[in-house]
mmCIF file of C-alpha atoms in Angstrom:
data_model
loop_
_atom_site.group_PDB
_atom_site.id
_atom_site.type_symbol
_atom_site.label_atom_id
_atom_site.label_comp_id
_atom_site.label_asym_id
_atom_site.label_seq_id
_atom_site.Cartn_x
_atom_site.Cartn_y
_atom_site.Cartn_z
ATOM 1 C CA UNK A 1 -14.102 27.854 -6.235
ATOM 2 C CA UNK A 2 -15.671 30.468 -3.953
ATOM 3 C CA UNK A 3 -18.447 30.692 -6.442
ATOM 4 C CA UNK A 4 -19.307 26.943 -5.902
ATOM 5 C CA UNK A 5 -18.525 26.868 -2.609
ATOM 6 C CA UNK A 6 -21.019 30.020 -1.533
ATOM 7 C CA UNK A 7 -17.836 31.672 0.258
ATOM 8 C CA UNK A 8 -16.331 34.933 0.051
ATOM 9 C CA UNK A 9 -12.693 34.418 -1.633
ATOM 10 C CA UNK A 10 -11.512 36.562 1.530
ATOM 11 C CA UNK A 11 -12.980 33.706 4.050
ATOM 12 C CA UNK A 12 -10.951 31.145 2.261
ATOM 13 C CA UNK A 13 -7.921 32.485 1.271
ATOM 14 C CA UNK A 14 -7.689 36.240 3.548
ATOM 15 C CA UNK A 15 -3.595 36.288 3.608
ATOM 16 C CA UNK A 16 -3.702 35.858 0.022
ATOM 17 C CA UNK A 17 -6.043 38.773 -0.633
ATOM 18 C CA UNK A 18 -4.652 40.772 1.704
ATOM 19 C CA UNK A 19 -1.085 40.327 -0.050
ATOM 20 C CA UNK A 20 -2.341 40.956 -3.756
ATOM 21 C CA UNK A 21 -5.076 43.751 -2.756
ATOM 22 C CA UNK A 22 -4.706 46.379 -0.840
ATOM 23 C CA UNK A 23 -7.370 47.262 1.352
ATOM 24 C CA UNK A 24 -5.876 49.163 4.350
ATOM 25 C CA UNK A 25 -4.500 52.852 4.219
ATOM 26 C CA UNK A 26 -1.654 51.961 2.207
ATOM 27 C CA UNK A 27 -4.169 52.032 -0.786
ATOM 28 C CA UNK A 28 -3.074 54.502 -2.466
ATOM 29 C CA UNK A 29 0.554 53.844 -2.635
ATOM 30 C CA UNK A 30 1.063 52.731 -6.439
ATOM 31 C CA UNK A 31 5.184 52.939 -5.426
ATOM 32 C CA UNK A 32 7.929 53.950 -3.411
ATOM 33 C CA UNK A 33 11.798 54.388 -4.491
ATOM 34 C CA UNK A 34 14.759 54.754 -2.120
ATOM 35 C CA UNK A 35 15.669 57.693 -4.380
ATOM 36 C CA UNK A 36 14.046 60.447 -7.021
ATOM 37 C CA UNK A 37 16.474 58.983 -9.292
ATOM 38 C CA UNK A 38 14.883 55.800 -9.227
ATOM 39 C CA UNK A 39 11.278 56.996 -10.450
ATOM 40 C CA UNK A 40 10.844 55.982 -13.835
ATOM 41 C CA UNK A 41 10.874 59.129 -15.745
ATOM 42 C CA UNK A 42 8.085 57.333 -17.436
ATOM 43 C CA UNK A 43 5.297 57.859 -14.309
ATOM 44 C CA UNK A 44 6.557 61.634 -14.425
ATOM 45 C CA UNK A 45 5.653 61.989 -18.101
ATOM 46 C CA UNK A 46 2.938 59.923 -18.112
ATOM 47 C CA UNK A 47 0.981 61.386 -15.179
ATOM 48 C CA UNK A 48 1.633 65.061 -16.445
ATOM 49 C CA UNK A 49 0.141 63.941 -19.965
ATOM 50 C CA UNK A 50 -2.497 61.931 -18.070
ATOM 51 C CA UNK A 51 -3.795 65.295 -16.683
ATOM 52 C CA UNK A 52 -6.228 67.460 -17.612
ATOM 53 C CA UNK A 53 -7.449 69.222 -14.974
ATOM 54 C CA UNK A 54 -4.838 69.870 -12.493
ATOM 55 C CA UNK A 55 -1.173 70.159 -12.619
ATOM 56 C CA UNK A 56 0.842 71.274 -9.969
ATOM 57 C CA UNK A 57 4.199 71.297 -9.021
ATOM 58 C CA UNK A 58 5.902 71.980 -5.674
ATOM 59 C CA UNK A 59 9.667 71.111 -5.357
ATOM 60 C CA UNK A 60 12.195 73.240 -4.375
ATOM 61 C CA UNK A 61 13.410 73.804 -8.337
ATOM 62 C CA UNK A 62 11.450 71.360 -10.331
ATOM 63 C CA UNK A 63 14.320 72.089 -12.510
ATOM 64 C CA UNK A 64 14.958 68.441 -13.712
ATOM 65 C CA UNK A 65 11.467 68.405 -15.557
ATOM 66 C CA UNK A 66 13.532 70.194 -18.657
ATOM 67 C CA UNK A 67 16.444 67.624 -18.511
ATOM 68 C CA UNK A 68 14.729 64.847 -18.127
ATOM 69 C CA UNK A 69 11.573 65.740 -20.269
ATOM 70 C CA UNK A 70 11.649 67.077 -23.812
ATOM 71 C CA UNK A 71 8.763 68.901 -25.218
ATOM 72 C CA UNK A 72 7.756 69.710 -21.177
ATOM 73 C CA UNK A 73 7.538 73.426 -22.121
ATOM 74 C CA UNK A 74 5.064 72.673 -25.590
ATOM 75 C CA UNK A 75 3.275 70.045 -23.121
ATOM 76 C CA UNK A 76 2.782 72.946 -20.452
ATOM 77 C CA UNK A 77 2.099 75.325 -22.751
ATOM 78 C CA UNK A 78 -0.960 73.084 -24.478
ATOM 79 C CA UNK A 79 -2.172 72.269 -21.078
ATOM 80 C CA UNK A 80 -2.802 75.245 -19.756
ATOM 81 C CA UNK A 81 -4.181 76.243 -23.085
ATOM 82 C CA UNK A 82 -7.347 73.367 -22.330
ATOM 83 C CA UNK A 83 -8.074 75.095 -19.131
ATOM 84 C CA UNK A 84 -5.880 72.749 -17.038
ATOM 85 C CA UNK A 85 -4.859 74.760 -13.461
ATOM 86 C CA UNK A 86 -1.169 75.005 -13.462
ATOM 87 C CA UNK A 87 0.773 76.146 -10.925
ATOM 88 C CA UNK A 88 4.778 76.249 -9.705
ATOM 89 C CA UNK A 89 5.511 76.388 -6.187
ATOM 90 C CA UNK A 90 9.418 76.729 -6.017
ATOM 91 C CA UNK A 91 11.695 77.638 -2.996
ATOM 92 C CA UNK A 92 12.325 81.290 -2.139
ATOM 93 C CA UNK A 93 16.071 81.870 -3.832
ATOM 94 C CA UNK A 94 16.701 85.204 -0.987
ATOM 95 C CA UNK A 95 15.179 82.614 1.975
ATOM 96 C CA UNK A 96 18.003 81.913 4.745
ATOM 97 C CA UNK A 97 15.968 78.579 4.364
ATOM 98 C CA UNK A 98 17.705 78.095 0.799
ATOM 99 C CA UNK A 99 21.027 79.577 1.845
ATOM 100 C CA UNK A 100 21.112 76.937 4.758
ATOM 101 C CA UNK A 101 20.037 74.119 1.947
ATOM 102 C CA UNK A 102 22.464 75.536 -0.376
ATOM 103 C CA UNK A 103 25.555 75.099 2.288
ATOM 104 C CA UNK A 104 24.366 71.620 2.925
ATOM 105 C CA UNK A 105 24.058 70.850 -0.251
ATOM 106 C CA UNK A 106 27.320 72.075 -1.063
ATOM 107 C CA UNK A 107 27.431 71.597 -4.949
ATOM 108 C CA UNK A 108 27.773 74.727 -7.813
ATOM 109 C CA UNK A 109 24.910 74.593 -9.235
ATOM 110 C CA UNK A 110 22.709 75.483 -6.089
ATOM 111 C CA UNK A 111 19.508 75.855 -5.257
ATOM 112 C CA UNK A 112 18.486 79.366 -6.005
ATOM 113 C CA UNK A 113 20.853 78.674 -9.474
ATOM 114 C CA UNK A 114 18.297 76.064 -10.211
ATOM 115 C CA UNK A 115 15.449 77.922 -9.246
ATOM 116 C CA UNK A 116 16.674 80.597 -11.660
ATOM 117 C CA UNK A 117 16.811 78.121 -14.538
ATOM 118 C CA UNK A 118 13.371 76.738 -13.840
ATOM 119 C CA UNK A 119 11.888 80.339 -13.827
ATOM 120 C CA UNK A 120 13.776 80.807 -17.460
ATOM 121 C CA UNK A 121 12.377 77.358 -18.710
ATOM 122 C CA UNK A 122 9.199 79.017 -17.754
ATOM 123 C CA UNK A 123 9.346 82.048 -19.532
ATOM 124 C CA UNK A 124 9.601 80.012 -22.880
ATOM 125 C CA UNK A 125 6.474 79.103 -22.259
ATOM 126 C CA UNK A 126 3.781 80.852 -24.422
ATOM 127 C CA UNK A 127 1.739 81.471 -21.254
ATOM 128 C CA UNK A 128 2.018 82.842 -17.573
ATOM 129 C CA UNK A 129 1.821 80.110 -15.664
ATOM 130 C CA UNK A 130 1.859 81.514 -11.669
ATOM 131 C CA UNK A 131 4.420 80.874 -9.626
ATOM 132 C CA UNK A 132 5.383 81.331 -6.052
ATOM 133 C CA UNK A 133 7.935 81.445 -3.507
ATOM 134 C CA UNK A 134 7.724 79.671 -0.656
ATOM 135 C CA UNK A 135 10.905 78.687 2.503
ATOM 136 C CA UNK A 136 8.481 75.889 3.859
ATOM 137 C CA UNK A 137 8.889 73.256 1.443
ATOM 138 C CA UNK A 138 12.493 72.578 1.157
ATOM 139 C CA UNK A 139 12.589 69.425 2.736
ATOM 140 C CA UNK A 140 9.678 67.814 1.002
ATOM 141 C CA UNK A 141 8.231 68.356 -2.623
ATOM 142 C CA UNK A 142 4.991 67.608 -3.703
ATOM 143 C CA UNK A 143 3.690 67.311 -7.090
ATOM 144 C CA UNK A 144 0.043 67.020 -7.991
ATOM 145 C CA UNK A 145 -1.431 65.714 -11.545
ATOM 146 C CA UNK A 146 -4.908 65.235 -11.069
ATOM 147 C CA UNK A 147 -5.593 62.338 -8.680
ATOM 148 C CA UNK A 148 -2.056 61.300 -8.831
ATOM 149 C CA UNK A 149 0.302 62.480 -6.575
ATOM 150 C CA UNK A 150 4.524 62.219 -6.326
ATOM 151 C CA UNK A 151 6.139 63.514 -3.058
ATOM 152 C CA UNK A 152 9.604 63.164 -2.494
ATOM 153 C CA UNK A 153 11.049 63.565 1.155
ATOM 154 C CA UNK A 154 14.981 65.319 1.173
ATOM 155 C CA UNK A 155 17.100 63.167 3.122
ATOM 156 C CA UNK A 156 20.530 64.632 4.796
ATOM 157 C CA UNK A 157 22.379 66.234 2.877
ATOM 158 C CA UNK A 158 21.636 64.653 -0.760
ATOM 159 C CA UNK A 159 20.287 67.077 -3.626
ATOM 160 C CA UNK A 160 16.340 66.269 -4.602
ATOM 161 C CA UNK A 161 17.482 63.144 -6.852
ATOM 162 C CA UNK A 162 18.419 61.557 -3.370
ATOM 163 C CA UNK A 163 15.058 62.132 -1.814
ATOM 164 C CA UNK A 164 12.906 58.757 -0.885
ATOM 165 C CA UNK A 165 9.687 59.464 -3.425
ATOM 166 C CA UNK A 166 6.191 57.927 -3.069
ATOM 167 C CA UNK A 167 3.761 57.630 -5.869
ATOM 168 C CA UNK A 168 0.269 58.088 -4.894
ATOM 169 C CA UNK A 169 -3.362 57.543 -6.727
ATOM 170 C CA UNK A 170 -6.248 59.226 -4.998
ATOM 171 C CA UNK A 171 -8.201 56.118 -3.515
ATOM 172 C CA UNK A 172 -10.249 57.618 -0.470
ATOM 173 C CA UNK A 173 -11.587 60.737 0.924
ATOM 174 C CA UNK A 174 -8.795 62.523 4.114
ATOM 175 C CA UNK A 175 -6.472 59.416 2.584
ATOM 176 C CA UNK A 176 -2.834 60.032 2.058
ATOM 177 C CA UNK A 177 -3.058 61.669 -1.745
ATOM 178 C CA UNK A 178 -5.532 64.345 0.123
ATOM 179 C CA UNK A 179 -3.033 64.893 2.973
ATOM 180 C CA UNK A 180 -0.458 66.002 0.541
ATOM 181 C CA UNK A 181 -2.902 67.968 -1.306
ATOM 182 C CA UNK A 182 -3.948 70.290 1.578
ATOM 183 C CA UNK A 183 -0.138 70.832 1.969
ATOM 184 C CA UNK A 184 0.537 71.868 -1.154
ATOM 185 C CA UNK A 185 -2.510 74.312 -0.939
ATOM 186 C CA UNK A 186 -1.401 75.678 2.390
ATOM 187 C CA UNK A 187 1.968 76.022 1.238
ATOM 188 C CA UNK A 188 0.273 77.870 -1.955
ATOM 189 C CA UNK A 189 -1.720 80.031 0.427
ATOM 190 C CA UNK A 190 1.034 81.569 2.371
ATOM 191 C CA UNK A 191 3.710 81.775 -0.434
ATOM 192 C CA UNK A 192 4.995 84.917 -2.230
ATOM 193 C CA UNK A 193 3.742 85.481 -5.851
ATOM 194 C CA UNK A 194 6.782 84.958 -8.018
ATOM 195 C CA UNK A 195 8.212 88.789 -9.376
ATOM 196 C CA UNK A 196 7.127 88.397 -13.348
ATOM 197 C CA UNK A 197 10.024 87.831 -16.067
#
């Protein structure tokens, strides 16, 4: 109809575009979930074997990756093999940070527990992948696959499962999915190398 009419489908119809395209900054928000736990472990999987050439992950422990995704070590493991840049940016287990988290948190499998395990899950893997420490992230964790992002923002005093979580798609240059980015690589630049296994 715009066609024969000579008008821009935005002129005649501009709530309905705006409702079924996004055009403002909200772009590159593919979803958001009340809790971690609500993700799909599909978008996970499918954005880690969507990348190629970046792969990063920055939560706290990261350590539900081997519960909730078997063959994550072989998939890893055959990334980083094709050149991909993988990195793990996990909280520092001898922080007061994590202590504090960990008495929050109040559960027996804590933090630095978990950040143990994740460490070990990594050590399977047939090759170093770096890893660092770092006390500024333990109230938000950012993973990076490419140009898709997953950020999950800790909430009270629920464990990362409870954390609202955003799915992002790089849309724009200084958008969102870049915001995230720098944090992760400013978090990156200050943190501790990991001691080696």
């Amino acid at each position: 109809m715009a066609e024969v009419l000579g008008e821009d489908v935005r002129v005649l119809w501009p709530e309905m575009i705006r409702r079924a395209v996004k055009v403002g900054s909200d772009r590159e928000l593919v979803g958001i979930y009340p809790r971690r736990a609500d993700l799909p472990r599909s978008v996970f999987r499918d954005a880690i074997g969507r990348a190629s050439s970046r792969l990063w992950f920055g939560g706290c422990t990261s350590y539900f990756l081997w519960l909730e995704m078997p063959g994550v070590s072989a998939t890893l493991e055959a990334k980083a093999s094709a050149g991909a840049d993988l990195r793990f940016l996990l909280g520092d287990p001898d922080s007061p940070v994590t202590a504090e988290r960990e008495r929050i948190e109040a559960t027996p499998l804590t933090l630095s527990t978990r950040i143990a395990m994740t460490r070990a899950e990594l050590g399977k893997v047939g090759t170093v992948i770096p890893v660092r420490f770092s006390a500024r992230h333990i109230a938000m964790s950012v993973w990076v696959f490419d140009e898709e992002a997953i950020v999950a923002t800790h909430i009270g005093a629920g464990l990362g499962q409870d954390s609202v979580t955003l799915h992002l798609r790089r849309c724009q240059d200084g958008g969102a999915f870049d915001r995230y980015v720098e944090h992760f690589e400013s978090l990156w630049t200050d943190g501790k190398p990991a001691p080696q296994h």
